[in-house]
Coordinates of C-alpha atoms in Angstrom, one line a residue:
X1 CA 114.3 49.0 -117.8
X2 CA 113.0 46.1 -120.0
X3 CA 113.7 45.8 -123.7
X4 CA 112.0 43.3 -125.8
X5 CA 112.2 41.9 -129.1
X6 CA 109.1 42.4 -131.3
X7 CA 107.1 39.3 -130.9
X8 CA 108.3 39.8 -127.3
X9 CA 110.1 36.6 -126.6
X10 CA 113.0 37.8 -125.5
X11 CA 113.7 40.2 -122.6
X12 CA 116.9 42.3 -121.8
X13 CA 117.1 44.6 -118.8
X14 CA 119.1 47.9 -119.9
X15 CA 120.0 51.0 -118.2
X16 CA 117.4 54.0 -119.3
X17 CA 119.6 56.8 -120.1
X18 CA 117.0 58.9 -120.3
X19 CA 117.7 62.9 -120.0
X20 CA 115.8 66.0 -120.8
X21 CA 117.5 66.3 -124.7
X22 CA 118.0 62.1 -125.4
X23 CA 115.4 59.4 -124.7
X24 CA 117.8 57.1 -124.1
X25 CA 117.0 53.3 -124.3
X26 CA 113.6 53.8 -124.0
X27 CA 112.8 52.8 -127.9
X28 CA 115.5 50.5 -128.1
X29 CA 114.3 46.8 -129.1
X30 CA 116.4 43.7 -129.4
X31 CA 116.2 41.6 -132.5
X32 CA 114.6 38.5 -132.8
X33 CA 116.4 35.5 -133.5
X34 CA 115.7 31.5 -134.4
X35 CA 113.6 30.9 -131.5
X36 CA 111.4 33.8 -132.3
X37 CA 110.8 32.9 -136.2
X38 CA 110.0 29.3 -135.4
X39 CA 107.1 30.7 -132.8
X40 CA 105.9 32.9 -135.5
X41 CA 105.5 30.0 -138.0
X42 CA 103.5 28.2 -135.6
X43 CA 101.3 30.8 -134.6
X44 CA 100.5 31.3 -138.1
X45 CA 100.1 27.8 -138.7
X46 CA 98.1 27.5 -135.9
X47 CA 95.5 30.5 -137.1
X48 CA 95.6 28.8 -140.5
X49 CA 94.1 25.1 -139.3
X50 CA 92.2 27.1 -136.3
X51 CA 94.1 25.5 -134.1
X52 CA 93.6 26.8 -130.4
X53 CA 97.1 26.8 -129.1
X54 CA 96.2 27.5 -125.2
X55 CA 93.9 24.0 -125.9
X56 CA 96.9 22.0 -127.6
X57 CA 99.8 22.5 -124.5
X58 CA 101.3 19.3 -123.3
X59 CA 101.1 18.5 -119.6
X60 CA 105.0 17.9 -119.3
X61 CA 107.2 19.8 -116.5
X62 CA 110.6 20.6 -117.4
X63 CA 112.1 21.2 -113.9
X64 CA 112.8 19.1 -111.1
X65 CA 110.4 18.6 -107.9
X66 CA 112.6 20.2 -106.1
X67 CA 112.9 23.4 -108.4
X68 CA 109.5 23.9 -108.2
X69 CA 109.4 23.4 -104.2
X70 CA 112.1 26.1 -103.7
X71 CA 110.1 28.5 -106.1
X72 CA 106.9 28.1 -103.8
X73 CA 108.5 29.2 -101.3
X74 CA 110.0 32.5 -102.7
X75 CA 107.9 33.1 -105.6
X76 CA 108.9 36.6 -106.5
X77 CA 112.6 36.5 -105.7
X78 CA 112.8 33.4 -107.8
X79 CA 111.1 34.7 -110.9
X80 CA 113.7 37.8 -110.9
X81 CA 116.4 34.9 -111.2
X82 CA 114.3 33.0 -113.5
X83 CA 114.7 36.6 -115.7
X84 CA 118.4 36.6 -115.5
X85 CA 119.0 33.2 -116.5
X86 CA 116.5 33.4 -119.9
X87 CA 118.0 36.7 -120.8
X88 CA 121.8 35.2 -120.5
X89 CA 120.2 31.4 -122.4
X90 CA 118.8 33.9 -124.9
X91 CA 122.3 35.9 -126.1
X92 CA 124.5 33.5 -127.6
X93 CA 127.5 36.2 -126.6
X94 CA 127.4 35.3 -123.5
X95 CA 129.0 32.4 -121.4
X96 CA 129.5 33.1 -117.7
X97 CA 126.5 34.7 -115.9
X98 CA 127.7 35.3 -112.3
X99 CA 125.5 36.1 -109.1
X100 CA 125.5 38.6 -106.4
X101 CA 126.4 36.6 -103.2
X102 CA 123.4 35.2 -101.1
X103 CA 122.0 32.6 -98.8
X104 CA 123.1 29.0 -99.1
X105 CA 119.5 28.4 -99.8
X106 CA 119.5 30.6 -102.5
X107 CA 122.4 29.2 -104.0
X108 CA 120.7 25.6 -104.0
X109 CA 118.0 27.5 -106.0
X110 CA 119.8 28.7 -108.5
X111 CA 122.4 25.4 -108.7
X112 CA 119.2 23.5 -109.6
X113 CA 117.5 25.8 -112.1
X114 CA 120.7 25.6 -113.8
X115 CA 120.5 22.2 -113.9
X116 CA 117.0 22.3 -115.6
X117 CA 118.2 24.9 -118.1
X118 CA 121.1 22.4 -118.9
X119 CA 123.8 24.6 -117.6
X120 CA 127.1 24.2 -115.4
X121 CA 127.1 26.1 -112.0
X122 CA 130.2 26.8 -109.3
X123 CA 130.0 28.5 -105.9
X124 CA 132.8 30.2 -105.5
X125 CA 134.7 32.6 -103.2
X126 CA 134.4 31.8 -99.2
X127 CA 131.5 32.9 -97.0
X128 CA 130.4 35.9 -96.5
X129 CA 131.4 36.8 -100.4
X130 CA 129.9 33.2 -101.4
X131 CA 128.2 33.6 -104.6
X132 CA 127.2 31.3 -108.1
X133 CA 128.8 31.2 -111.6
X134 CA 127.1 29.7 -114.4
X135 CA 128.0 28.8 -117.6
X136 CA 127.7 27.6 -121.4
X137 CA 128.6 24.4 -122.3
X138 CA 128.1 22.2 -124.9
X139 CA 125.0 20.1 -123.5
X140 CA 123.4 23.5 -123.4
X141 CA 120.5 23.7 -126.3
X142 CA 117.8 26.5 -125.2
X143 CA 115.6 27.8 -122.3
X144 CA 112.7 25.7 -121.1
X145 CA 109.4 27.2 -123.2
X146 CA 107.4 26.6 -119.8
X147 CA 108.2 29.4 -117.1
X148 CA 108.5 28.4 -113.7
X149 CA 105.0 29.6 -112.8
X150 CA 103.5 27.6 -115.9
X151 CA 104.4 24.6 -114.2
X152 CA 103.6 25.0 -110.6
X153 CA 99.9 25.6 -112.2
X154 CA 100.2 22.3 -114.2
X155 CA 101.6 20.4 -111.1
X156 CA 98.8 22.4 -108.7
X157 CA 96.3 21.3 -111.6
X158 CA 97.1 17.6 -111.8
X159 CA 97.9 16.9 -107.9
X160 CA 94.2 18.9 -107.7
X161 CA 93.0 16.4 -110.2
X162 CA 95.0 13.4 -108.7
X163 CA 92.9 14.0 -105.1
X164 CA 89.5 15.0 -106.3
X165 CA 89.4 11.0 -108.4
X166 CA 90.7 9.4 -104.9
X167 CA 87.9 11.6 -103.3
X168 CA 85.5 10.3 -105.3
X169 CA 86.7 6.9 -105.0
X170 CA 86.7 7.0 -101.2
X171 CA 83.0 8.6 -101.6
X172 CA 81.9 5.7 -103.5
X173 CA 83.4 3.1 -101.7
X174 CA 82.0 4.3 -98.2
X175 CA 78.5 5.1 -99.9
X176 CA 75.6 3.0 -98.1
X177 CA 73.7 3.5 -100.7
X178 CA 71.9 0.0 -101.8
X179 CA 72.5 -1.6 -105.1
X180 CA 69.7 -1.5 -107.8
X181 CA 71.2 -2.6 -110.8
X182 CA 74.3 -4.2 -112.6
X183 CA 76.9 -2.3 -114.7
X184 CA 79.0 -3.8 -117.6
X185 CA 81.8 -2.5 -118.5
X186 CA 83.7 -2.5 -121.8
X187 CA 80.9 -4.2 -123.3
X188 CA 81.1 -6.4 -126.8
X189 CA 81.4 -4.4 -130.2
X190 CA 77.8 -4.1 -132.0
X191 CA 75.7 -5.5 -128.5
X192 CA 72.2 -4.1 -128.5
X193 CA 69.8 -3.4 -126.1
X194 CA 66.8 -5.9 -128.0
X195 CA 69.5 -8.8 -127.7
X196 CA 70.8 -8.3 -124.3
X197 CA 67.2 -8.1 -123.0
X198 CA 66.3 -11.2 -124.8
X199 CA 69.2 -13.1 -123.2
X200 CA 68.0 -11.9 -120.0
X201 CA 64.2 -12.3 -120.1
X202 CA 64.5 -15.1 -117.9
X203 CA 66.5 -13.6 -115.6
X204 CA 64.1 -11.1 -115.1
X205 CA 60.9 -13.6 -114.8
X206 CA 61.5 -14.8 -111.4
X207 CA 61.1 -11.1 -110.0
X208 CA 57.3 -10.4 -111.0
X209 CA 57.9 -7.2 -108.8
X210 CA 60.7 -5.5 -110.6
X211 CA 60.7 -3.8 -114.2
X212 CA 64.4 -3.4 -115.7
X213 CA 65.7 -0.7 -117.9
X214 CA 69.1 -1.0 -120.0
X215 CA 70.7 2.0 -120.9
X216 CA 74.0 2.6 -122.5
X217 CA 76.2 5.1 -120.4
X218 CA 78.2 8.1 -122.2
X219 CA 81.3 6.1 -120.6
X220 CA 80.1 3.5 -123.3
X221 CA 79.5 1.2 -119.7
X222 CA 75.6 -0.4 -119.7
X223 CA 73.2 -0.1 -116.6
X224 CA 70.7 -2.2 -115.6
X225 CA 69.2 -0.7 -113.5
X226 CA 65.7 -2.3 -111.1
X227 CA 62.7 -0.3 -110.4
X228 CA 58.9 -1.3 -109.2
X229 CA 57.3 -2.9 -112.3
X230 CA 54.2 -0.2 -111.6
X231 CA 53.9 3.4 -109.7
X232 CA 51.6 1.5 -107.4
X233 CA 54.1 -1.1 -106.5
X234 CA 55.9 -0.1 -103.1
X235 CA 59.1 -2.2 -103.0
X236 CA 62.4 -0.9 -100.5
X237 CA 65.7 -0.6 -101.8
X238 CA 66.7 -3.2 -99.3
X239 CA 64.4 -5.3 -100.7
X240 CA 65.6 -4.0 -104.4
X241 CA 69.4 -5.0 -103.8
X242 CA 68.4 -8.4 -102.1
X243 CA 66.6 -9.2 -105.6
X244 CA 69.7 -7.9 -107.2
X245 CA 71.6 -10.3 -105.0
X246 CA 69.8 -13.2 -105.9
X247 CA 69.6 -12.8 -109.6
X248 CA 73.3 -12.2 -109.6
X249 CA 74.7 -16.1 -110.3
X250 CA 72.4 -16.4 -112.8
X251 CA 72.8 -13.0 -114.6
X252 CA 76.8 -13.9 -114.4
X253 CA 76.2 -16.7 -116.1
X254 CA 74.3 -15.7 -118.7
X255 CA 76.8 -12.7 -119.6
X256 CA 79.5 -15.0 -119.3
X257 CA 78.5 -17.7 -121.9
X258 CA 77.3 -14.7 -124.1
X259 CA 80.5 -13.2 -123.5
X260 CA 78.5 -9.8 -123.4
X261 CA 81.1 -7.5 -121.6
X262 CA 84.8 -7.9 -120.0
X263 CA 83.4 -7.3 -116.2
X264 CA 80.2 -7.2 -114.6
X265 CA 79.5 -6.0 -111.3
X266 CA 76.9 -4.6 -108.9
X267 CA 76.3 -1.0 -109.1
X268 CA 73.3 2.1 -107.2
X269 CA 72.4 4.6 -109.9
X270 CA 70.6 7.6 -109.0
X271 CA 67.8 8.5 -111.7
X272 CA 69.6 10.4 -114.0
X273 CA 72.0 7.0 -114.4
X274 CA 74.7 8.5 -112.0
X275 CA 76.7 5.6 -110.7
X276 CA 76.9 6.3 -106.6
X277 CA 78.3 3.0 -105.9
X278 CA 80.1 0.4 -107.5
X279 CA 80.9 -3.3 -106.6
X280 CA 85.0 -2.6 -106.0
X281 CA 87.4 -5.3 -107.0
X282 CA 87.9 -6.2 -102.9
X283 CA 84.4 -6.0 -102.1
X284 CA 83.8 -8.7 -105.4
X285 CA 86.8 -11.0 -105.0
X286 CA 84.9 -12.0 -101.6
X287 CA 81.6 -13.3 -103.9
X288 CA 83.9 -14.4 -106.6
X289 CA 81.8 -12.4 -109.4
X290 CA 84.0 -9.7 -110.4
X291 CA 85.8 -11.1 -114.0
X292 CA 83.3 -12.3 -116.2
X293 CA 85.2 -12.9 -119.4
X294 CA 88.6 -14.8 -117.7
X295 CA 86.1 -17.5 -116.5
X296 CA 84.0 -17.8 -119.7
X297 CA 87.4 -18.2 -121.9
X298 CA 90.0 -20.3 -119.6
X299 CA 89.0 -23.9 -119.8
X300 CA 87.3 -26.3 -117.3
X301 CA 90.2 -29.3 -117.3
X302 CA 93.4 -29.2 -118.7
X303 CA 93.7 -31.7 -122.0
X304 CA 96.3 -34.8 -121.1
X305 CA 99.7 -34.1 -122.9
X306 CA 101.3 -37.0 -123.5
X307 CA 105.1 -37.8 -122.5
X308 CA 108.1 -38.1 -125.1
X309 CA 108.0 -41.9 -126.1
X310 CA 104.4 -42.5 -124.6
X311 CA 101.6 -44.1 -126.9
X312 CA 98.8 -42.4 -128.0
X313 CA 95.7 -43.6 -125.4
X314 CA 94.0 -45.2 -128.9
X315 CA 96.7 -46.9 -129.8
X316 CA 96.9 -48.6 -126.4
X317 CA 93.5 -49.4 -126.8
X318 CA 93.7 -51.2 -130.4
X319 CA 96.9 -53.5 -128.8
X320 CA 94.3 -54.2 -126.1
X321 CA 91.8 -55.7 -128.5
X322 CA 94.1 -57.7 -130.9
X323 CA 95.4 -59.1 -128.0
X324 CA 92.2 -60.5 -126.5
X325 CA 90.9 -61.7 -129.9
X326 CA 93.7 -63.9 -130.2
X327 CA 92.9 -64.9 -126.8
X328 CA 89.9 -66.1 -128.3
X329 CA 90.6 -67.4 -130.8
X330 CA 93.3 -69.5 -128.5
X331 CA 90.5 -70.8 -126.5
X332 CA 88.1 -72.2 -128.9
X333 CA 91.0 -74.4 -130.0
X334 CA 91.7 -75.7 -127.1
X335 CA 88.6 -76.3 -126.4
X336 CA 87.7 -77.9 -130.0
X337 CA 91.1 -80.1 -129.3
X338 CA 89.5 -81.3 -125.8
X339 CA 86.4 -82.4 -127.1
X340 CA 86.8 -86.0 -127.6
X341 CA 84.4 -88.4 -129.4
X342 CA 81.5 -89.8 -127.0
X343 CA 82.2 -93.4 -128.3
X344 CA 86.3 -93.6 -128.3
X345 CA 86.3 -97.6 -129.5
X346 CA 84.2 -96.7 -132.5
X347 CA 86.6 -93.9 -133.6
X348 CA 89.5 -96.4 -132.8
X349 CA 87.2 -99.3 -134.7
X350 CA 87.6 -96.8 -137.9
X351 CA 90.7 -95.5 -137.7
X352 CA 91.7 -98.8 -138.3
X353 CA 89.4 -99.6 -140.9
X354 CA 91.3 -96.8 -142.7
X355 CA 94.6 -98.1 -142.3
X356 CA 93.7 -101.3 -143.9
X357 CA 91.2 -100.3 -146.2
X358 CA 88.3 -102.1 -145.2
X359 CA 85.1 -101.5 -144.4
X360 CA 84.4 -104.1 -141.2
X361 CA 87.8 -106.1 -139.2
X362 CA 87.7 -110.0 -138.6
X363 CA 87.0 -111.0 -135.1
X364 CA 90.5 -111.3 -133.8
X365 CA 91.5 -108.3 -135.2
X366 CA 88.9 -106.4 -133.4
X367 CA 90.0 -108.2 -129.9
X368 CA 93.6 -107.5 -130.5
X369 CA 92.6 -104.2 -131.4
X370 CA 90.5 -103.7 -128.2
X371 CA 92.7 -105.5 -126.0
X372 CA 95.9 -103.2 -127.2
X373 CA 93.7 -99.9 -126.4
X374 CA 92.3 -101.1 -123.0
X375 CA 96.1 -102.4 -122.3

């Protein structure tokens, strides 16, 4: 039989005992210890803030992949040596817990629970009386709180999760269904509706056909999604997505300078705003639309940085200047020393006036005078 403690944590199997005049074990209960107070101070806690504990369970696995493969396979034997190992983790008394001899594949079983419970294992004794020994060491702390069975229904749960997203992933990706709109996602703090439809009035001018509504997802993603501007308007889908197309550069651009959302990209919505298609990183990289923001922030040239000993471009410049104004200024002096009086025997005639102070020469001075320049 079973015994339990009172908030029935912990689990002992004893022998019944029972007879017609004694009943034995059959009322015996085991008393709680550490373990068991500190679960009944957060179940309390847990009624006192109306905390829903089933809610609030972490997602982590305590045991190894290949614990939980072996359990799968025997599911009932391993949860009778599941039992065993939390009733010996559970008495502190105990040391050495020591197994009946089995299968080799058994044996792996329990060597790698063991592990996972933080506890040393042995085989011992030759085959056909092969068996496993495990004990208490120091590294040992407590029993996992998940069972074994706890966790194979997490694992189950997440690798259930894991292929129903790539499922829909593969569903969208090889949906034919034709665009009708554009999707931004991760869209600027505080943008409205009014102002991104104001940016894009123009945008949505050049197709007289098409009516455009803007609706903010509950993924907090916006749709803008293309319909016929009236119920009497018959326009294709084909021809829907081929306006899409077109207005694509020009909506980029827009978004872009506004700096309206991180990415942009084609998108089909069904009519209750259901994305069934998106335009995918691989099926965008070959249009060169897919990152909005990266192109709106990263620069169009790279700014010059100038070399260790290198003037700055403006102080090259002023050099240049000086240098040709004293060119200049070198040139008109030249020039003004070049330019020679028209009538050289006058300037001669009164240069030597000067030099002997008189204001007209004799005769024979003036020959000699003449005669020494022509000579």
């Amino acid at each position: 039989m079973l015994v339990t403690c009172e908030c029935q944590h912990l689990k002992q199997e004893m022998k019944c005992n029972a007879s017609k005049s004694s009943e034995g074990n059959s009322k015996k209960s085991i008393a709680c210890d550490e373990e068991c107070a500190r679960l009944e101070r957060n179940r309390k806690l847990a009624l006192a803030l109306n905390i829903d504990p089933e809610a609030h369970r972490d997602d982590h696995v305590p045991y190894s992949s290949d614990t939980l493969k072996m359990f799968r396979e025997n599911v009932k034997w391993s949860q009778e040596q599941e039992r065993e190992f939390r009733v010996f983790a559970a008495d502190e008394a105990e040391k050495r817990l020591r197994f009946k001899p089995m299968p080799s594949h058994q044996r792996a079983f329990l060597h790698s629970l063991a592990e996972d419970f933080g506890l040393d294992s042995e085989s011992m004794d030759p085959e056909p009386h092969r068996h496993v020994a495990v004990f208490k060491t120091p590294r040992f702390v407590m029993a996992p709180m998940k069972t074994l069975q706890e966790c194979v229904r997490i694992r189950l749960n997440a690798e259930a999760a894991a292929a129903s997203l790539l499922e829909d992933q593969r569903r969208l990706r090889s949906n034919n269904e034709a665009f009708n709109g554009f999707l931004l996602k991760h869209p600027r703090f505080g943008l409205t509706i009014e102002e991104l439809r104001s940016e894009l009035s123009t945008q949505f001018q050049y197709t007289p056909g098409l009516a455009f509504d803007i609706s903010f997802l509950p993924s907090e993603e916006i749709v803008i999604k293309a319909k016929p501007a009236t119920s009497s308007t018959n326009i294709s889908a084909s021809s829907i997505e081929a306006a899409i197309k077109a207005m694509k550069p020009s909506v980029l651009a827009t978004i872009s300078t506004k700096r309206f959302a991180e990415t942009c990209q084609m998108c089909s919505s069904d009519a209750s705003l259901n994305i069934l298609r998106r335009g995918f990183e691989d099926e965008s990289a070959t249009d060169g639309w897919s990152r909005v923001a990266a192109k709106a922030i990263a620069p169009r040239s790279a700014t010059p940085q100038r070399g260790v000993g290198e003037k700055s471009v403006y102080t090259v410049l002023g050099s240049k200047l000086k240098d040709a104004k004293r060119k200049k200024e070198a040139l008109e002096r030249a020039r003004a020393e070049e330019t020679l009086a028209d009538d050289w025997e006058e300037e001669a005639r009164r240069e030597e006036m000067e030099a002997f102070g008189a204001t007209e020469l004799p005769a024979d001075t003036k020959a000699a005078a003449r005669t020494e320049l022509l000579g």
